[in-house]
PDB file of C-alpha atoms in Angstrom:
ATOM      1  CA  MET A   1     -18.873 -16.600  41.331  1.00  0.00           C
ATOM      2  CA  LYS A   2     -17.927 -19.974  39.892  1.00  0.00           C
ATOM      3  CA  VAL A   3     -19.921 -21.940  37.289  1.00  0.00           C
ATOM      4  CA  HIS A   4     -19.503 -25.697  36.996  1.00  0.00           C
ATOM      5  CA  LEU A   5     -20.705 -27.227  33.745  1.00  0.00           C
ATOM      6  CA  ARG A   6     -21.506 -30.923  33.680  1.00  0.00           C
ATOM      7  CA  LEU A   7     -21.711 -32.477  30.214  1.00  0.00           C
ATOM      8  CA  ASP A   8     -23.684 -35.632  29.556  1.00  0.00           C
ATOM      9  CA  ASN A   9     -23.343 -37.145  26.086  1.00  0.00           C
ATOM     10  CA  SER A  10     -25.950 -39.563  24.875  1.00  0.00           C
ATOM     11  CA  GLU A  11     -24.506 -43.024  24.332  1.00  0.00           C
ATOM     12  CA  ASP A  12     -26.110 -43.021  20.885  1.00  0.00           C
ATOM     13  CA  ALA A  13     -25.113 -39.461  19.966  1.00  0.00           C
ATOM     14  CA  ASP A  14     -22.746 -39.157  17.045  1.00  0.00           C
ATOM     15  CA  PRO A  15     -19.476 -38.022  18.671  1.00  0.00           C
ATOM     16  CA  ALA A  16     -18.431 -36.337  15.420  1.00  0.00           C
ATOM     17  CA  SER A  17     -21.492 -34.085  15.625  1.00  0.00           C
ATOM     18  CA  SER A  18     -20.500 -32.633  18.989  1.00  0.00           C
ATOM     19  CA  THR A  19     -16.668 -32.663  18.974  1.00  0.00           C
ATOM     20  CA  PRO A  20     -16.243 -29.144  17.466  1.00  0.00           C
ATOM     21  CA  PHE A  21     -18.545 -27.904  20.210  1.00  0.00           C
ATOM     22  CA  GLY A  22     -16.010 -28.977  22.876  1.00  0.00           C
ATOM     23  CA  ASP A  23     -14.076 -25.684  22.826  1.00  0.00           C
ATOM     24  CA  ILE A  24     -17.309 -23.748  23.326  1.00  0.00           C
ATOM     25  CA  LEU A  25     -18.323 -25.957  26.241  1.00  0.00           C
ATOM     26  CA  SER A  26     -14.858 -25.558  27.769  1.00  0.00           C
ATOM     27  CA  ALA A  27     -15.241 -21.776  27.581  1.00  0.00           C
ATOM     28  CA  ALA A  28     -18.826 -21.724  28.862  1.00  0.00           C
ATOM     29  CA  GLY A  29     -18.037 -21.707  32.583  1.00  0.00           C
ATOM     30  CA  GLY A  30     -16.043 -18.483  32.380  1.00  0.00           C
ATOM     31  CA  VAL A  31     -18.501 -16.824  30.004  1.00  0.00           C
ATOM     32  CA  PHE A  32     -21.470 -17.746  32.202  1.00  0.00           C
ATOM     33  CA  GLU A  33     -19.608 -16.455  35.281  1.00  0.00           C
ATOM     34  CA  ALA A  34     -19.135 -13.108  33.526  1.00  0.00           C
ATOM     35  CA  ALA A  35     -22.779 -13.074  32.429  1.00  0.00           C
ATOM     36  CA  LEU A  36     -23.985 -13.767  35.976  1.00  0.00           C
ATOM     37  CA  ARG A  37     -21.926 -10.814  37.233  1.00  0.00           C
ATOM     38  CA  GLU A  38     -23.515  -8.533  34.628  1.00  0.00           C
ATOM     39  CA  LEU A  39     -27.092  -9.812  34.340  1.00  0.00           C
ATOM     40  CA  PRO A  40     -29.758  -8.730  36.826  1.00  0.00           C
ATOM     41  CA  VAL A  41     -29.805 -11.187  39.748  1.00  0.00           C
ATOM     42  CA  PRO A  42     -32.311 -11.670  42.549  1.00  0.00           C
ATOM     43  CA  GLU A  43     -32.201  -9.488  45.610  1.00  0.00           C
ATOM     44  CA  GLY A  44     -29.624 -10.867  48.000  1.00  0.00           C
ATOM     45  CA  GLY A  45     -27.348 -12.101  45.201  1.00  0.00           C
ATOM     46  CA  MET A  46     -26.325 -15.571  44.145  1.00  0.00           C
ATOM     47  CA  PRO A  47     -24.454 -18.338  45.938  1.00  0.00           C
ATOM     48  CA  GLY A  48     -20.725 -18.485  45.196  1.00  0.00           C
ATOM     49  CA  THR A  49     -21.004 -21.531  42.949  1.00  0.00           C
ATOM     50  CA  VAL A  50     -23.644 -22.605  40.450  1.00  0.00           C
ATOM     51  CA  GLU A  51     -23.906 -25.813  38.449  1.00  0.00           C
ATOM     52  CA  ILE A  52     -25.447 -26.373  35.030  1.00  0.00           C
ATOM     53  CA  SER A  53     -26.052 -29.715  33.382  1.00  0.00           C
ATOM     54  CA  VAL A  54     -25.714 -29.831  29.586  1.00  0.00           C
ATOM     55  CA  SER A  55     -26.814 -32.926  27.692  1.00  0.00           C
ATOM     56  CA  LEU A  56     -26.259 -33.552  23.982  1.00  0.00           C
ATOM     57  CA  LEU A  57     -29.034 -35.750  22.603  1.00  0.00           C
ATOM     58  CA  THR A  58     -29.738 -37.551  19.361  1.00  0.00           C
ATOM     59  CA  PRO A  59     -32.769 -36.393  17.338  1.00  0.00           C
ATOM     60  CA  GLY A  60     -34.718 -39.439  18.583  1.00  0.00           C
ATOM     61  CA  GLU A  61     -33.919 -38.679  22.211  1.00  0.00           C
ATOM     62  CA  MET A  62     -34.787 -35.007  21.749  1.00  0.00           C
ATOM     63  CA  GLU A  63     -38.085 -35.933  20.095  1.00  0.00           C
ATOM     64  CA  GLU A  64     -38.914 -38.097  23.121  1.00  0.00           C
ATOM     65  CA  GLN A  65     -38.128 -35.227  25.521  1.00  0.00           C
ATOM     66  CA  ASN A  66     -40.032 -32.690  23.409  1.00  0.00           C
ATOM     67  CA  SER A  67     -43.045 -35.007  23.316  1.00  0.00           C
ATOM     68  CA  ARG A  68     -42.911 -35.691  27.049  1.00  0.00           C
ATOM     69  CA  HIS A  69     -42.510 -32.082  28.151  1.00  0.00           C
ATOM     70  CA  ARG A  70     -44.144 -30.000  25.410  1.00  0.00           C
ATOM     71  CA  GLY A  71     -46.496 -32.440  23.708  1.00  0.00           C
ATOM     72  CA  LEU A  72     -44.727 -32.025  20.351  1.00  0.00           C
ATOM     73  CA  ASP A  73     -43.810 -35.251  18.536  1.00  0.00           C
ATOM     74  CA  GLU A  74     -40.736 -33.839  16.803  1.00  0.00           C
ATOM     75  CA  PRO A  75     -37.159 -33.078  17.724  1.00  0.00           C
ATOM     76  CA  THR A  76     -36.111 -29.521  18.510  1.00  0.00           C
ATOM     77  CA  ASP A  77     -32.798 -27.709  18.913  1.00  0.00           C
ATOM     78  CA  VAL A  78     -32.780 -26.920  22.647  1.00  0.00           C
ATOM     79  CA  LEU A  79     -34.846 -27.504  25.761  1.00  0.00           C
ATOM     80  CA  SER A  80     -34.194 -26.024  29.192  1.00  0.00           C
ATOM     81  CA  PHE A  81     -35.384 -27.166  32.585  1.00  0.00           C
ATOM     82  CA  PRO A  82     -34.832 -24.442  35.197  1.00  0.00           C
ATOM     83  CA  LEU A  83     -34.939 -25.472  38.835  1.00  0.00           C
ATOM     84  CA  TRP A  84     -35.614 -22.049  40.350  1.00  0.00           C
ATOM     85  CA  GLU A  85     -38.282 -20.415  38.196  1.00  0.00           C
ATOM     86  CA  GLU A  86     -41.478 -19.462  39.999  1.00  0.00           C
ATOM     87  CA  GLU A  87     -44.217 -17.520  38.239  1.00  0.00           C
ATOM     88  CA  GLY A  88     -41.764 -16.394  35.560  1.00  0.00           C
ATOM     89  CA  GLU A  89     -39.162 -15.136  38.039  1.00  0.00           C
ATOM     90  CA  PHE A  90     -35.795 -16.521  39.058  1.00  0.00           C
ATOM     91  CA  ARG A  91     -36.007 -17.363  42.776  1.00  0.00           C
ATOM     92  CA  PRO A  92     -33.011 -19.441  43.814  1.00  0.00           C
ATOM     93  CA  ASP A  93     -32.343 -20.946  47.225  1.00  0.00           C
ATOM     94  CA  ARG A  94     -29.347 -18.923  48.378  1.00  0.00           C
ATOM     95  CA  MET A  95     -28.792 -21.256  51.321  1.00  0.00           C
ATOM     96  CA  LEU A  96     -27.216 -23.924  49.124  1.00  0.00           C
ATOM     97  CA  PRO A  97     -23.407 -23.918  48.865  1.00  0.00           C
ATOM     98  CA  VAL A  98     -23.687 -25.010  45.213  1.00  0.00           C
ATOM     99  CA  LEU A  99     -26.804 -23.923  43.363  1.00  0.00           C
ATOM    100  CA  PRO A 100     -27.891 -26.275  40.574  1.00  0.00           C
ATOM    101  CA  LEU A 101     -29.518 -23.995  37.978  1.00  0.00           C
ATOM    102  CA  GLY A 102     -31.016 -26.792  35.889  1.00  0.00           C
ATOM    103  CA  ASP A 103     -30.578 -28.766  32.695  1.00  0.00           C
ATOM    104  CA  ILE A 104     -29.990 -27.717  29.099  1.00  0.00           C
ATOM    105  CA  LEU A 105     -30.664 -30.341  26.409  1.00  0.00           C
ATOM    106  CA  ILE A 106     -29.205 -29.667  22.962  1.00  0.00           C
ATOM    107  CA  CYS A 107     -29.621 -31.760  19.817  1.00  0.00           C
ATOM    108  CA  PRO A 108     -26.498 -31.303  17.627  1.00  0.00           C
ATOM    109  CA  GLY A 109     -28.038 -33.467  14.879  1.00  0.00           C
ATOM    110  CA  TYR A 110     -31.063 -31.180  14.636  1.00  0.00           C
ATOM    111  CA  VAL A 111     -28.913 -28.047  14.690  1.00  0.00           C
ATOM    112  CA  ARG A 112     -26.612 -29.460  12.001  1.00  0.00           C
ATOM    113  CA  LYS A 113     -29.603 -29.940   9.650  1.00  0.00           C
ATOM    114  CA  THR A 114     -30.476 -26.227   9.881  1.00  0.00           C
ATOM    115  CA  VAL A 115     -27.067 -24.841   8.856  1.00  0.00           C
ATOM    116  CA  SER A 116     -24.854 -25.031   5.795  1.00  0.00           C
ATOM    117  CA  SER A 117     -21.322 -24.782   7.204  1.00  0.00           C
ATOM    118  CA  GLU A 118     -19.231 -25.827  10.191  1.00  0.00           C
ATOM    119  CA  GLU A 119     -18.864 -22.170  11.215  1.00  0.00           C
ATOM    120  CA  ASP A 120     -22.662 -21.742  11.169  1.00  0.00           C
ATOM    121  CA  PHE A 121     -23.015 -24.975  13.183  1.00  0.00           C
ATOM    122  CA  LEU A 122     -20.711 -23.668  15.925  1.00  0.00           C
ATOM    123  CA  ARG A 123     -22.459 -20.276  15.992  1.00  0.00           C
ATOM    124  CA  GLU A 124     -25.850 -21.960  16.292  1.00  0.00           C
ATOM    125  CA  MET A 125     -24.655 -24.399  18.974  1.00  0.00           C
ATOM    126  CA  ALA A 126     -23.235 -21.483  20.985  1.00  0.00           C
ATOM    127  CA  LEU A 127     -26.557 -19.679  20.553  1.00  0.00           C
ATOM    128  CA  MET A 128     -28.473 -22.743  21.788  1.00  0.00           C
ATOM    129  CA  LEU A 129     -26.229 -22.924  24.853  1.00  0.00           C
ATOM    130  CA  ALA A 130     -26.725 -19.198  25.545  1.00  0.00           C
ATOM    131  CA  HIS A 131     -30.489 -19.485  24.987  1.00  0.00           C
ATOM    132  CA  GLY A 132     -30.746 -22.436  27.374  1.00  0.00           C
ATOM    133  CA  PHE A 133     -28.640 -20.642  29.981  1.00  0.00           C
ATOM    134  CA  LEU A 134     -30.939 -17.601  29.963  1.00  0.00           C
ATOM    135  CA  HIS A 135     -34.004 -19.834  30.332  1.00  0.00           C
ATOM    136  CA  LEU A 136     -32.406 -21.324  33.467  1.00  0.00           C
ATOM    137  CA  LEU A 137     -32.430 -17.772  34.866  1.00  0.00           C
ATOM    138  CA  ALA A 138     -36.161 -17.375  34.030  1.00  0.00           C
ATOM    139  CA  TRP A 139     -35.589 -15.261  30.913  1.00  0.00           C
ATOM    140  CA  ASP A 140     -38.324 -15.824  28.356  1.00  0.00           C
ATOM    141  CA  HIS A 141     -39.517 -14.747  24.924  1.00  0.00           C
ATOM    142  CA  ASP A 142     -43.255 -14.727  25.564  1.00  0.00           C
ATOM    143  CA  THR A 143     -43.744 -11.013  24.784  1.00  0.00           C
ATOM    144  CA  ASP A 144     -42.140  -8.752  22.179  1.00  0.00           C
ATOM    145  CA  GLU A 145     -40.259  -6.803  24.849  1.00  0.00           C
ATOM    146  CA  ARG A 146     -38.938  -9.922  26.604  1.00  0.00           C
ATOM    147  CA  ARG A 147     -38.091 -11.580  23.280  1.00  0.00           C
ATOM    148  CA  THR A 148     -36.047  -8.569  22.192  1.00  0.00           C
ATOM    149  CA  ALA A 149     -34.185  -8.449  25.527  1.00  0.00           C
ATOM    150  CA  MET A 150     -33.524 -12.185  25.452  1.00  0.00           C
ATOM    151  CA  GLU A 151     -32.315 -12.146  21.838  1.00  0.00           C
ATOM    152  CA  THR A 152     -29.930  -9.286  22.608  1.00  0.00           C
ATOM    153  CA  ALA A 153     -28.550 -11.025  25.712  1.00  0.00           C
ATOM    154  CA  GLN A 154     -28.199 -14.437  24.064  1.00  0.00           C
ATOM    155  CA  GLU A 155     -26.394 -12.967  21.052  1.00  0.00           C
ATOM    156  CA  LYS A 156     -23.892 -11.240  23.355  1.00  0.00           C
ATOM    157  CA  ILE A 157     -23.362 -14.459  25.314  1.00  0.00           C
ATOM    158  CA  ARG A 158     -23.041 -16.426  22.052  1.00  0.00           C
ATOM    159  CA  ASP A 159     -20.415 -13.997  20.778  1.00  0.00           C
ATOM    160  CA  ALA A 160     -18.534 -14.217  24.088  1.00  0.00           C
ATOM    161  CA  LEU A 161     -18.649 -18.036  23.930  1.00  0.00           C
ATOM    162  CA  LEU A 162     -17.245 -18.029  20.393  1.00  0.00           C
ATOM    163  CA  ALA A 163     -14.549 -15.490  21.266  1.00  0.00           C
ATOM    164  CA  ALA A 164     -13.493 -17.393  24.393  1.00  0.00           C
ATOM    165  CA  ALA A 165     -13.493 -20.715  22.507  1.00  0.00           C
ATOM    166  CA  SER A 166     -11.129 -19.241  19.923  1.00  0.00           C
ATOM    167  CA  GLY A 167      -8.794 -17.895  22.601  1.00  0.00           C
ATOM    168  CA  GLY A 168     -10.234 -14.399  22.921  1.00  0.00           C
ATOM    169  CA  GLU A 169     -11.873 -12.646  25.842  1.00  0.00           C
ATOM    170  CA  GLY A 170     -14.800 -14.445  27.455  1.00  0.00           C
ATOM    171  CA  GLY A 171     -16.599 -11.531  29.073  1.00  0.00           C
ATOM    172  CA  VAL A 172     -20.091 -10.406  28.238  1.00  0.00           C
ATOM    173  CA  ARG A 173     -20.227  -6.641  27.769  1.00  0.00           C
ATOM    174  CA  GLY A 174     -23.093  -4.256  27.242  1.00  0.00           C
ATOM    175  CA  GLN A 175     -25.936  -6.266  28.771  1.00  0.00           C
TER     176      GLN A 175
END
């Protein structure tokens, strides 16, 4: 399994707000590959390669997306747009040689306002990336049981992202 991550930076995004996040993004492909090997997958498995688009938006751009897609006129930390979710289940087209999973939009400016240190910023950005990734696989937090499972999985993926970004192991264990 191979994961390709495509990063799109907003032209107006403050580069200083996303630069520390670069090591986490660089580690994400390997961490997501490990997660896909360990997370439940649809019957018949996954194609050999998947692609994820990650976009870093300014608060204004995120507010526009949040308004357009959720009817909320305010920025938010992360939005995900899965391509293969049907009726709350992950149903990918296994006939594709490269499976695009969808888009994750993250607003570093919004995240930065919710934390007090650079370390907290990186932990929260890694969590947003993990949260968005799970949504692309049709994970949700609409019930207590699903919320608990998703929080556990995203925290493990976040920790793996942070460890891999700092030169440690990038696997996700204990899913």
